[in-house]
Amino acid sequence: MEQGILIGLIGWAATAILALGSSRLSAIEQRAMIACSWVIWMIPGVGTFVRSGALTIDAAALYIGISTALLAGLLLIGIYGRKRVR
């Protein structure tokens, strides 16, 4: 049961590393790719808990929504909290 969430986290981390290493993407596009890939990888990861009956579909959707909003908030704080050097 825990393997699904572990595979999701590993896949998300690998996608984030690839996005950060891409020279074609701007910094904002890299952050957006990281946030969007979180949803893509966590839906099947949390889906294993739904399939086993440990979570309801509503609880899983709420978990994914809240965690995605928190991740996007952290990324926005990182964007606007950084001091610009000229």
PDB file of N, CA and C in Angstrom:
ATOM      1  N   MET A   1       0.826  -1.184   0.000  1.00  0.00           N
ATOM      2  CA  MET A   1       0.000   0.000   0.000  1.00  0.00           C
ATOM      3  C   MET A   1       0.874   1.253   0.000  1.00  0.00           C
ATOM      4  N   GLU A   2       1.926   1.274   0.784  1.00  0.00           N
ATOM      5  CA  GLU A   2       2.779   2.455   0.863  1.00  0.00           C
ATOM      6  C   GLU A   2       3.651   2.611  -0.376  1.00  0.00           C
ATOM      7  N   GLN A   3       3.764   1.550  -1.175  1.00  0.00           N
ATOM      8  CA  GLN A   3       4.624   1.626  -2.347  1.00  0.00           C
ATOM      9  C   GLN A   3       4.113   2.653  -3.352  1.00  0.00           C
ATOM     10  N   GLY A   4       2.800   2.809  -3.448  1.00  0.00           N
ATOM     11  CA  GLY A   4       2.238   3.764  -4.399  1.00  0.00           C
ATOM     12  C   GLY A   4       2.659   5.186  -4.088  1.00  0.00           C
ATOM     13  N   ILE A   5       2.588   5.566  -2.826  1.00  0.00           N
ATOM     14  CA  ILE A   5       2.976   6.925  -2.441  1.00  0.00           C
ATOM     15  C   ILE A   5       4.489   7.104  -2.595  1.00  0.00           C
ATOM     16  N   LEU A   6       5.253   6.055  -2.322  1.00  0.00           N
ATOM     17  CA  LEU A   6       6.708   6.125  -2.479  1.00  0.00           C
ATOM     18  C   LEU A   6       7.083   6.286  -3.953  1.00  0.00           C
ATOM     19  N   ILE A   7       6.427   5.530  -4.816  1.00  0.00           N
ATOM     20  CA  ILE A   7       6.685   5.667  -6.253  1.00  0.00           C
ATOM     21  C   ILE A   7       6.292   7.060  -6.728  1.00  0.00           C
ATOM     22  N   GLY A   8       5.174   7.581  -6.210  1.00  0.00           N
ATOM     23  CA  GLY A   8       4.752   8.937  -6.562  1.00  0.00           C
ATOM     24  C   GLY A   8       5.768   9.980  -6.143  1.00  0.00           C
ATOM     25  N   LEU A   9       6.298   9.861  -4.929  1.00  0.00           N
ATOM     26  CA  LEU A   9       7.296  10.824  -4.443  1.00  0.00           C
ATOM     27  C   LEU A   9       8.600  10.738  -5.231  1.00  0.00           C
ATOM     28  N   ILE A  10       9.027   9.518  -5.535  1.00  0.00           N
ATOM     29  CA  ILE A  10      10.261   9.353  -6.310  1.00  0.00           C
ATOM     30  C   ILE A  10      10.081   9.900  -7.721  1.00  0.00           C
ATOM     31  N   GLY A  11       8.933   9.615  -8.328  1.00  0.00           N
ATOM     32  CA  GLY A  11       8.658  10.133  -9.668  1.00  0.00           C
ATOM     33  C   GLY A  11       8.588  11.644  -9.692  1.00  0.00           C
ATOM     34  N   TRP A  12       7.956  12.221  -8.660  1.00  0.00           N
ATOM     35  CA  TRP A  12       7.861  13.680  -8.593  1.00  0.00           C
ATOM     36  C   TRP A  12       9.246  14.299  -8.406  1.00  0.00           C
ATOM     37  N   ALA A  13      10.055  13.703  -7.548  1.00  0.00           N
ATOM     38  CA  ALA A  13      11.405  14.228  -7.325  1.00  0.00           C
ATOM     39  C   ALA A  13      12.242  14.144  -8.603  1.00  0.00           C
ATOM     40  N   ALA A  14      12.119  13.034  -9.334  1.00  0.00           N
ATOM     41  CA  ALA A  14      12.863  12.895 -10.586  1.00  0.00           C
ATOM     42  C   ALA A  14      12.399  13.923 -11.615  1.00  0.00           C
ATOM     43  N   THR A  15      11.092  14.146 -11.687  1.00  0.00           N
ATOM     44  CA  THR A  15      10.566  15.152 -12.609  1.00  0.00           C
ATOM     45  C   THR A  15      11.039  16.548 -12.216  1.00  0.00           C
ATOM     46  N   ALA A  16      11.066  16.829 -10.914  1.00  0.00           N
ATOM     47  CA  ALA A  16      11.530  18.137 -10.438  1.00  0.00           C
ATOM     48  C   ALA A  16      13.003  18.345 -10.775  1.00  0.00           C
ATOM     49  N   ILE A  17      13.812  17.320 -10.614  1.00  0.00           N
ATOM     50  CA  ILE A  17      15.236  17.428 -10.947  1.00  0.00           C
ATOM     51  C   ILE A  17      15.417  17.691 -12.439  1.00  0.00           C
ATOM     52  N   LEU A  18      14.633  16.989 -13.269  1.00  0.00           N
ATOM     53  CA  LEU A  18      14.719  17.222 -14.709  1.00  0.00           C
ATOM     54  C   LEU A  18      14.264  18.631 -15.079  1.00  0.00           C
ATOM     55  N   ALA A  19      13.203  19.117 -14.426  1.00  0.00           N
ATOM     56  CA  ALA A  19      12.711  20.472 -14.715  1.00  0.00           C
ATOM     57  C   ALA A  19      13.736  21.517 -14.300  1.00  0.00           C
ATOM     58  N   LEU A  20      14.355  21.329 -13.154  1.00  0.00           N
ATOM     59  CA  LEU A  20      15.349  22.295 -12.685  1.00  0.00           C
ATOM     60  C   LEU A  20      16.613  22.276 -13.537  1.00  0.00           C
ATOM     61  N   GLY A  21      16.908  21.141 -14.141  1.00  0.00           N
ATOM     62  CA  GLY A  21      18.097  21.033 -14.971  1.00  0.00           C
ATOM     63  C   GLY A  21      17.881  21.455 -16.414  1.00  0.00           C
ATOM     64  N   SER A  22      16.640  21.761 -16.773  1.00  0.00           N
ATOM     65  CA  SER A  22      16.333  22.133 -18.153  1.00  0.00           C
ATOM     66  C   SER A  22      16.722  23.585 -18.415  1.00  0.00           C
ATOM     67  N   SER A  23      17.540  23.787 -19.426  1.00  0.00           N
ATOM     68  CA  SER A  23      17.962  25.153 -19.751  1.00  0.00           C
ATOM     69  C   SER A  23      16.935  25.876 -20.624  1.00  0.00           C
ATOM     70  N   ARG A  24      15.998  25.140 -21.199  1.00  0.00           N
ATOM     71  CA  ARG A  24      14.986  25.754 -22.061  1.00  0.00           C
ATOM     72  C   ARG A  24      13.870  26.421 -21.270  1.00  0.00           C
ATOM     73  N   LEU A  25      13.673  26.016 -20.032  1.00  0.00           N
ATOM     74  CA  LEU A  25      12.588  26.559 -19.215  1.00  0.00           C
ATOM     75  C   LEU A  25      13.080  27.730 -18.380  1.00  0.00           C
ATOM     76  N   SER A  26      12.249  28.757 -18.274  1.00  0.00           N
ATOM     77  CA  SER A  26      12.583  29.871 -17.383  1.00  0.00           C
ATOM     78  C   SER A  26      12.343  29.428 -15.944  1.00  0.00           C
ATOM     79  N   ALA A  27      12.747  30.244 -14.993  1.00  0.00           N
ATOM     80  CA  ALA A  27      12.589  29.888 -13.579  1.00  0.00           C
ATOM     81  C   ALA A  27      11.118  29.728 -13.213  1.00  0.00           C
ATOM     82  N   ILE A  28      10.265  30.578 -13.748  1.00  0.00           N
ATOM     83  CA  ILE A  28       8.831  30.481 -13.455  1.00  0.00           C
ATOM     84  C   ILE A  28       8.252  29.217 -14.070  1.00  0.00           C
ATOM     85  N   GLU A  29       8.663  28.881 -15.288  1.00  0.00           N
ATOM     86  CA  GLU A  29       8.185  27.660 -15.927  1.00  0.00           C
ATOM     87  C   GLU A  29       8.661  26.423 -15.178  1.00  0.00           C
ATOM     88  N   GLN A  30       9.878  26.462 -14.649  1.00  0.00           N
ATOM     89  CA  GLN A  30      10.376  25.340 -13.857  1.00  0.00           C
ATOM     90  C   GLN A  30       9.529  25.139 -12.613  1.00  0.00           C
ATOM     91  N   ARG A  31       9.208  26.221 -11.915  1.00  0.00           N
ATOM     92  CA  ARG A  31       8.380  26.119 -10.710  1.00  0.00           C
ATOM     93  C   ARG A  31       6.981  25.624 -11.043  1.00  0.00           C
ATOM     94  N   ALA A  32       6.425  26.103 -12.139  1.00  0.00           N
ATOM     95  CA  ALA A  32       5.097  25.645 -12.558  1.00  0.00           C
ATOM     96  C   ALA A  32       5.122  24.162 -12.907  1.00  0.00           C
ATOM     97  N   MET A  33       6.181  23.716 -13.552  1.00  0.00           N
ATOM     98  CA  MET A  33       6.312  22.308 -13.901  1.00  0.00           C
ATOM     99  C   MET A  33       6.390  21.444 -12.647  1.00  0.00           C
ATOM    100  N   ILE A  34       7.096  21.920 -11.634  1.00  0.00           N
ATOM    101  CA  ILE A  34       7.207  21.174 -10.381  1.00  0.00           C
ATOM    102  C   ILE A  34       5.849  21.066  -9.702  1.00  0.00           C
ATOM    103  N   ALA A  35       5.103  22.163  -9.650  1.00  0.00           N
ATOM    104  CA  ALA A  35       3.784  22.143  -9.003  1.00  0.00           C
ATOM    105  C   ALA A  35       2.805  21.261  -9.769  1.00  0.00           C
ATOM    106  N   CYS A  36       2.808  21.356 -11.085  1.00  0.00           N
ATOM    107  CA  CYS A  36       1.884  20.542 -11.882  1.00  0.00           C
ATOM    108  C   CYS A  36       2.245  19.061 -11.837  1.00  0.00           C
ATOM    109  N   SER A  37       3.523  18.762 -11.831  1.00  0.00           N
ATOM    110  CA  SER A  37       3.913  17.353 -11.781  1.00  0.00           C
ATOM    111  C   SER A  37       3.582  16.727 -10.434  1.00  0.00           C
ATOM    112  N   TRP A  38       3.467  17.551  -9.383  1.00  0.00           N
ATOM    113  CA  TRP A  38       3.040  17.035  -8.079  1.00  0.00           C
ATOM    114  C   TRP A  38       1.663  16.394  -8.204  1.00  0.00           C
ATOM    115  N   VAL A  39       0.747  17.089  -8.871  1.00  0.00           N
ATOM    116  CA  VAL A  39      -0.607  16.559  -9.050  1.00  0.00           C
ATOM    117  C   VAL A  39      -0.563  15.287  -9.889  1.00  0.00           C
ATOM    118  N   ILE A  40       0.193  15.316 -10.976  1.00  0.00           N
ATOM    119  CA  ILE A  40       0.268  14.164 -11.877  1.00  0.00           C
ATOM    120  C   ILE A  40       0.784  12.923 -11.145  1.00  0.00           C
ATOM    121  N   TRP A  41       1.792  13.070 -10.309  1.00  0.00           N
ATOM    122  CA  TRP A  41       2.373  11.928  -9.615  1.00  0.00           C
ATOM    123  C   TRP A  41       1.597  11.520  -8.365  1.00  0.00           C
ATOM    124  N   MET A  42       0.941  12.453  -7.704  1.00  0.00           N
ATOM    125  CA  MET A  42       0.259  12.112  -6.457  1.00  0.00           C
ATOM    126  C   MET A  42      -1.123  11.505  -6.662  1.00  0.00           C
ATOM    127  N   ILE A  43      -1.752  11.749  -7.798  1.00  0.00           N
ATOM    128  CA  ILE A  43      -3.060  11.128  -8.035  1.00  0.00           C
ATOM    129  C   ILE A  43      -2.943   9.605  -8.001  1.00  0.00           C
ATOM    130  N   PRO A  44      -2.033   8.976  -8.754  1.00  0.00           N
ATOM    131  CA  PRO A  44      -1.918   7.518  -8.609  1.00  0.00           C
ATOM    132  C   PRO A  44      -1.316   7.098  -7.267  1.00  0.00           C
ATOM    133  N   GLY A  45      -0.465   7.941  -6.698  1.00  0.00           N
ATOM    134  CA  GLY A  45       0.120   7.604  -5.398  1.00  0.00           C
ATOM    135  C   GLY A  45      -0.920   7.517  -4.303  1.00  0.00           C
ATOM    136  N   VAL A  46      -1.808   8.499  -4.244  1.00  0.00           N
ATOM    137  CA  VAL A  46      -2.876   8.491  -3.248  1.00  0.00           C
ATOM    138  C   VAL A  46      -3.966   7.508  -3.661  1.00  0.00           C
ATOM    139  N   GLY A  47      -4.079   7.251  -4.963  1.00  0.00           N
ATOM    140  CA  GLY A  47      -5.062   6.289  -5.453  1.00  0.00           C
ATOM    141  C   GLY A  47      -4.870   4.895  -4.888  1.00  0.00           C
ATOM    142  N   THR A  48      -3.648   4.547  -4.523  1.00  0.00           N
ATOM    143  CA  THR A  48      -3.430   3.235  -3.910  1.00  0.00           C
ATOM    144  C   THR A  48      -4.113   3.139  -2.550  1.00  0.00           C
ATOM    145  N   PHE A  49      -4.173   4.254  -1.820  1.00  0.00           N
ATOM    146  CA  PHE A  49      -4.877   4.256  -0.540  1.00  0.00           C
ATOM    147  C   PHE A  49      -6.385   4.160  -0.747  1.00  0.00           C
ATOM    148  N   VAL A  50      -6.884   4.775  -1.813  1.00  0.00           N
ATOM    149  CA  VAL A  50      -8.315   4.695  -2.117  1.00  0.00           C
ATOM    150  C   VAL A  50      -8.671   3.271  -2.516  1.00  0.00           C
ATOM    151  N   ARG A  51      -7.840   2.674  -3.332  1.00  0.00           N
ATOM    152  CA  ARG A  51      -8.109   1.308  -3.794  1.00  0.00           C
ATOM    153  C   ARG A  51      -8.105   0.309  -2.649  1.00  0.00           C
ATOM    154  N   SER A  52      -7.219   0.505  -1.690  1.00  0.00           N
ATOM    155  CA  SER A  52      -7.163  -0.424  -0.559  1.00  0.00           C
ATOM    156  C   SER A  52      -8.237  -0.131   0.484  1.00  0.00           C
ATOM    157  N   GLY A  53      -8.907   1.011   0.366  1.00  0.00           N
ATOM    158  CA  GLY A  53      -9.971   1.353   1.304  1.00  0.00           C
ATOM    159  C   GLY A  53      -9.515   2.175   2.488  1.00  0.00           C
ATOM    160  N   ALA A  54      -8.262   2.580   2.518  1.00  0.00           N
ATOM    161  CA  ALA A  54      -7.746   3.376   3.637  1.00  0.00           C
ATOM    162  C   ALA A  54      -8.232   4.821   3.574  1.00  0.00           C
ATOM    163  N   LEU A  55      -8.560   5.317   2.383  1.00  0.00           N
ATOM    164  CA  LEU A  55      -9.060   6.683   2.182  1.00  0.00           C
ATOM    165  C   LEU A  55     -10.296   6.637   1.289  1.00  0.00           C
ATOM    166  N   THR A  56     -11.198   7.577   1.510  1.00  0.00           N
ATOM    167  CA  THR A  56     -12.308   7.729   0.572  1.00  0.00           C
ATOM    168  C   THR A  56     -11.851   8.604  -0.585  1.00  0.00           C
ATOM    169  N   ILE A  57     -12.598   8.586  -1.656  1.00  0.00           N
ATOM    170  CA  ILE A  57     -12.243   9.408  -2.816  1.00  0.00           C
ATOM    171  C   ILE A  57     -12.285  10.887  -2.452  1.00  0.00           C
ATOM    172  N   ASP A  58     -13.281  11.276  -1.649  1.00  0.00           N
ATOM    173  CA  ASP A  58     -13.382  12.681  -1.243  1.00  0.00           C
ATOM    174  C   ASP A  58     -12.177  13.113  -0.415  1.00  0.00           C
ATOM    175  N   ALA A  59     -11.749  12.260   0.511  1.00  0.00           N
ATOM    176  CA  ALA A  59     -10.591  12.595   1.346  1.00  0.00           C
ATOM    177  C   ALA A  59      -9.318  12.668   0.505  1.00  0.00           C
ATOM    178  N   ALA A  60      -9.179  11.768  -0.461  1.00  0.00           N
ATOM    179  CA  ALA A  60      -7.999  11.787  -1.325  1.00  0.00           C
ATOM    180  C   ALA A  60      -7.969  13.055  -2.176  1.00  0.00           C
ATOM    181  N   ALA A  61      -9.123  13.438  -2.723  1.00  0.00           N
ATOM    182  CA  ALA A  61      -9.186  14.667  -3.522  1.00  0.00           C
ATOM    183  C   ALA A  61      -8.874  15.885  -2.660  1.00  0.00           C
ATOM    184  N   LEU A  62      -9.370  15.891  -1.434  1.00  0.00           N
ATOM    185  CA  LEU A  62      -9.085  16.997  -0.519  1.00  0.00           C
ATOM    186  C   LEU A  62      -7.597  17.047  -0.174  1.00  0.00           C
ATOM    187  N   TYR A  63      -6.994  15.901   0.090  1.00  0.00           N
ATOM    188  CA  TYR A  63      -5.565  15.836   0.401  1.00  0.00           C
ATOM    189  C   TYR A  63      -4.730  16.357  -0.767  1.00  0.00           C
ATOM    190  N   ILE A  64      -5.039  15.909  -1.981  1.00  0.00           N
ATOM    191  CA  ILE A  64      -4.274  16.342  -3.146  1.00  0.00           C
ATOM    192  C   ILE A  64      -4.466  17.835  -3.387  1.00  0.00           C
ATOM    193  N   GLY A  65      -5.691  18.318  -3.233  1.00  0.00           N
ATOM    194  CA  GLY A  65      -5.961  19.741  -3.436  1.00  0.00           C
ATOM    195  C   GLY A  65      -5.243  20.623  -2.434  1.00  0.00           C
ATOM    196  N   ILE A  66      -5.303  20.242  -1.161  1.00  0.00           N
ATOM    197  CA  ILE A  66      -4.648  21.043  -0.121  1.00  0.00           C
ATOM    198  C   ILE A  66      -3.131  21.005  -0.273  1.00  0.00           C
ATOM    199  N   SER A  67      -2.582  19.819  -0.531  1.00  0.00           N
ATOM    200  CA  SER A  67      -1.126  19.728  -0.663  1.00  0.00           C
ATOM    201  C   SER A  67      -0.637  20.480  -1.899  1.00  0.00           C
ATOM    202  N   THR A  68      -1.415  20.471  -2.975  1.00  0.00           N
ATOM    203  CA  THR A  68      -1.039  21.225  -4.167  1.00  0.00           C
ATOM    204  C   THR A  68      -1.095  22.727  -3.906  1.00  0.00           C
ATOM    205  N   ALA A  69      -2.127  23.175  -3.194  1.00  0.00           N
ATOM    206  CA  ALA A  69      -2.232  24.599  -2.859  1.00  0.00           C
ATOM    207  C   ALA A  69      -1.072  25.032  -1.965  1.00  0.00           C
ATOM    208  N   LEU A  70      -0.700  24.194  -1.005  1.00  0.00           N
ATOM    209  CA  LEU A  70       0.439  24.520  -0.138  1.00  0.00           C
ATOM    210  C   LEU A  70       1.743  24.569  -0.929  1.00  0.00           C
ATOM    211  N   LEU A  71       1.925  23.620  -1.835  1.00  0.00           N
ATOM    212  CA  LEU A  71       3.132  23.609  -2.658  1.00  0.00           C
ATOM    213  C   LEU A  71       3.192  24.846  -3.545  1.00  0.00           C
ATOM    214  N   ALA A  72       2.071  25.203  -4.159  1.00  0.00           N
ATOM    215  CA  ALA A  72       2.039  26.406  -4.994  1.00  0.00           C
ATOM    216  C   ALA A  72       2.305  27.652  -4.156  1.00  0.00           C
ATOM    217  N   GLY A  73       1.773  27.690  -2.938  1.00  0.00           N
ATOM    218  CA  GLY A  73       2.035  28.821  -2.046  1.00  0.00           C
ATOM    219  C   GLY A  73       3.504  28.940  -1.690  1.00  0.00           C
ATOM    220  N   LEU A  74       4.136  27.809  -1.409  1.00  0.00           N
ATOM    221  CA  LEU A  74       5.571  27.835  -1.111  1.00  0.00           C
ATOM    222  C   LEU A  74       6.382  28.302  -2.314  1.00  0.00           C
ATOM    223  N   LEU A  75       5.979  27.873  -3.498  1.00  0.00           N
ATOM    224  CA  LEU A  75       6.684  28.319  -4.695  1.00  0.00           C
ATOM    225  C   LEU A  75       6.506  29.816  -4.917  1.00  0.00           C
ATOM    226  N   LEU A  76       5.306  30.331  -4.661  1.00  0.00           N
ATOM    227  CA  LEU A  76       5.082  31.775  -4.799  1.00  0.00           C
ATOM    228  C   LEU A  76       5.868  32.564  -3.765  1.00  0.00           C
ATOM    229  N   ILE A  77       5.948  32.048  -2.551  1.00  0.00           N
ATOM    230  CA  ILE A  77       6.762  32.707  -1.524  1.00  0.00           C
ATOM    231  C   ILE A  77       8.222  32.738  -1.966  1.00  0.00           C
ATOM    232  N   GLY A  78       8.679  31.654  -2.566  1.00  0.00           N
ATOM    233  CA  GLY A  78      10.050  31.612  -3.064  1.00  0.00           C
ATOM    234  C   GLY A  78      10.293  32.599  -4.182  1.00  0.00           C
ATOM    235  N   ILE A  79       9.276  32.795  -5.028  1.00  0.00           N
ATOM    236  CA  ILE A  79       9.426  33.740  -6.137  1.00  0.00           C
ATOM    237  C   ILE A  79       9.468  35.169  -5.624  1.00  0.00           C
ATOM    238  N   TYR A  80       8.498  35.532  -4.774  1.00  0.00           N
ATOM    239  CA  TYR A  80       8.376  36.918  -4.333  1.00  0.00           C
ATOM    240  C   TYR A  80       9.215  37.233  -3.099  1.00  0.00           C
ATOM    241  N   GLY A  81       9.644  36.229  -2.362  1.00  0.00           N
ATOM    242  CA  GLY A  81      10.437  36.467  -1.168  1.00  0.00           C
ATOM    243  C   GLY A  81      11.908  36.671  -1.443  1.00  0.00           C
ATOM    244  N   ARG A  82      12.328  36.308  -2.622  1.00  0.00           N
ATOM    245  CA  ARG A  82      13.736  36.438  -2.977  1.00  0.00           C
ATOM    246  C   ARG A  82      14.056  37.890  -3.276  1.00  0.00           C
ATOM    247  N   LYS A  83      15.152  38.370  -2.743  1.00  0.00           N
ATOM    248  CA  LYS A  83      15.562  39.757  -2.986  1.00  0.00           C
ATOM    249  C   LYS A  83      16.253  39.845  -4.334  1.00  0.00           C
ATOM    250  N   ARG A  84      15.913  40.841  -5.065  1.00  0.00           N
ATOM    251  CA  ARG A  84      16.499  41.052  -6.388  1.00  0.00           C
ATOM    252  C   ARG A  84      17.815  41.823  -6.253  1.00  0.00           C
ATOM    253  N   VAL A  85      18.835  41.319  -6.896  1.00  0.00           N
ATOM    254  CA  VAL A  85      20.146  41.963  -6.874  1.00  0.00           C
ATOM    255  C   VAL A  85      20.365  42.614  -8.230  1.00  0.00           C
ATOM    256  N   ARG A  86      20.766  43.861  -8.199  1.00  0.00           N
ATOM    257  CA  ARG A  86      21.015  44.570  -9.468  1.00  0.00           C
ATOM    258  C   ARG A  86      22.452  44.893  -9.624  1.00  0.00           C
TER     259      ARG A  86
END
